[in-house]
C-alpha angles and dihedrals in degrees: 000000000000121000092248097053090048091052092050089051092048090051096051095046115099126215089260093062117129109267115261093013141099127232124232118188124215110275096023125107129193130193118222121202106182122204093200129038112267154151125267105208127186113220100175135009120356138282137207106225122195115192118204114258161267091109136185130239100253119087090239089058097039095106096245117099133172112212122192133185113317094012124116145189130216114219129183126230111277092018108121124211131191113216127189130183107250108192134126086236137343132039136290126226124213138181131212112209114185114220113214113207113219115234119212108251115224114213113248114245105229135179087258091066086068104027096056097052087043091053091047092050088049091052091044093050089049090053093046090047090053095045090050088049093049089046090051093046089050095046092048092051090046092051092045092051092050091049089055090052101250131123106242116225096006124102129184125225119228091255090058098251119127115256 
């Protein structure tokens, strides 16, 4: 909706207007030019809505629609519609509800995406090197002990049993 059309609607709406709606008196028409996709809803009365062309050949795609209480119409951004109160007497009330389309959010690729795995690999490599060093030390001691004729890691009790 343009700022001018909103201002005109607000000036014509009395304090008794339905909350969240705009009043459109009989015999008046207004053009809506939404900048976002949205839904035109009729809260009271009925309106005649004419969507700008091109139009199809079927009556439901003719561009002209009569919307009554509880009915709504989806409009795309930039698509204009002229609405007019279409009652025997009294005013119609309508609401315009924008529909915001969610955009998928791609995760930001940051240095953390590379630095964290690199730090994990560095820690894993340090642990692997330490374990390899301990294994080499243990194997060396075992081999040295065997060469000297002892049994590494096995001690004998005084009665000859292994303990």
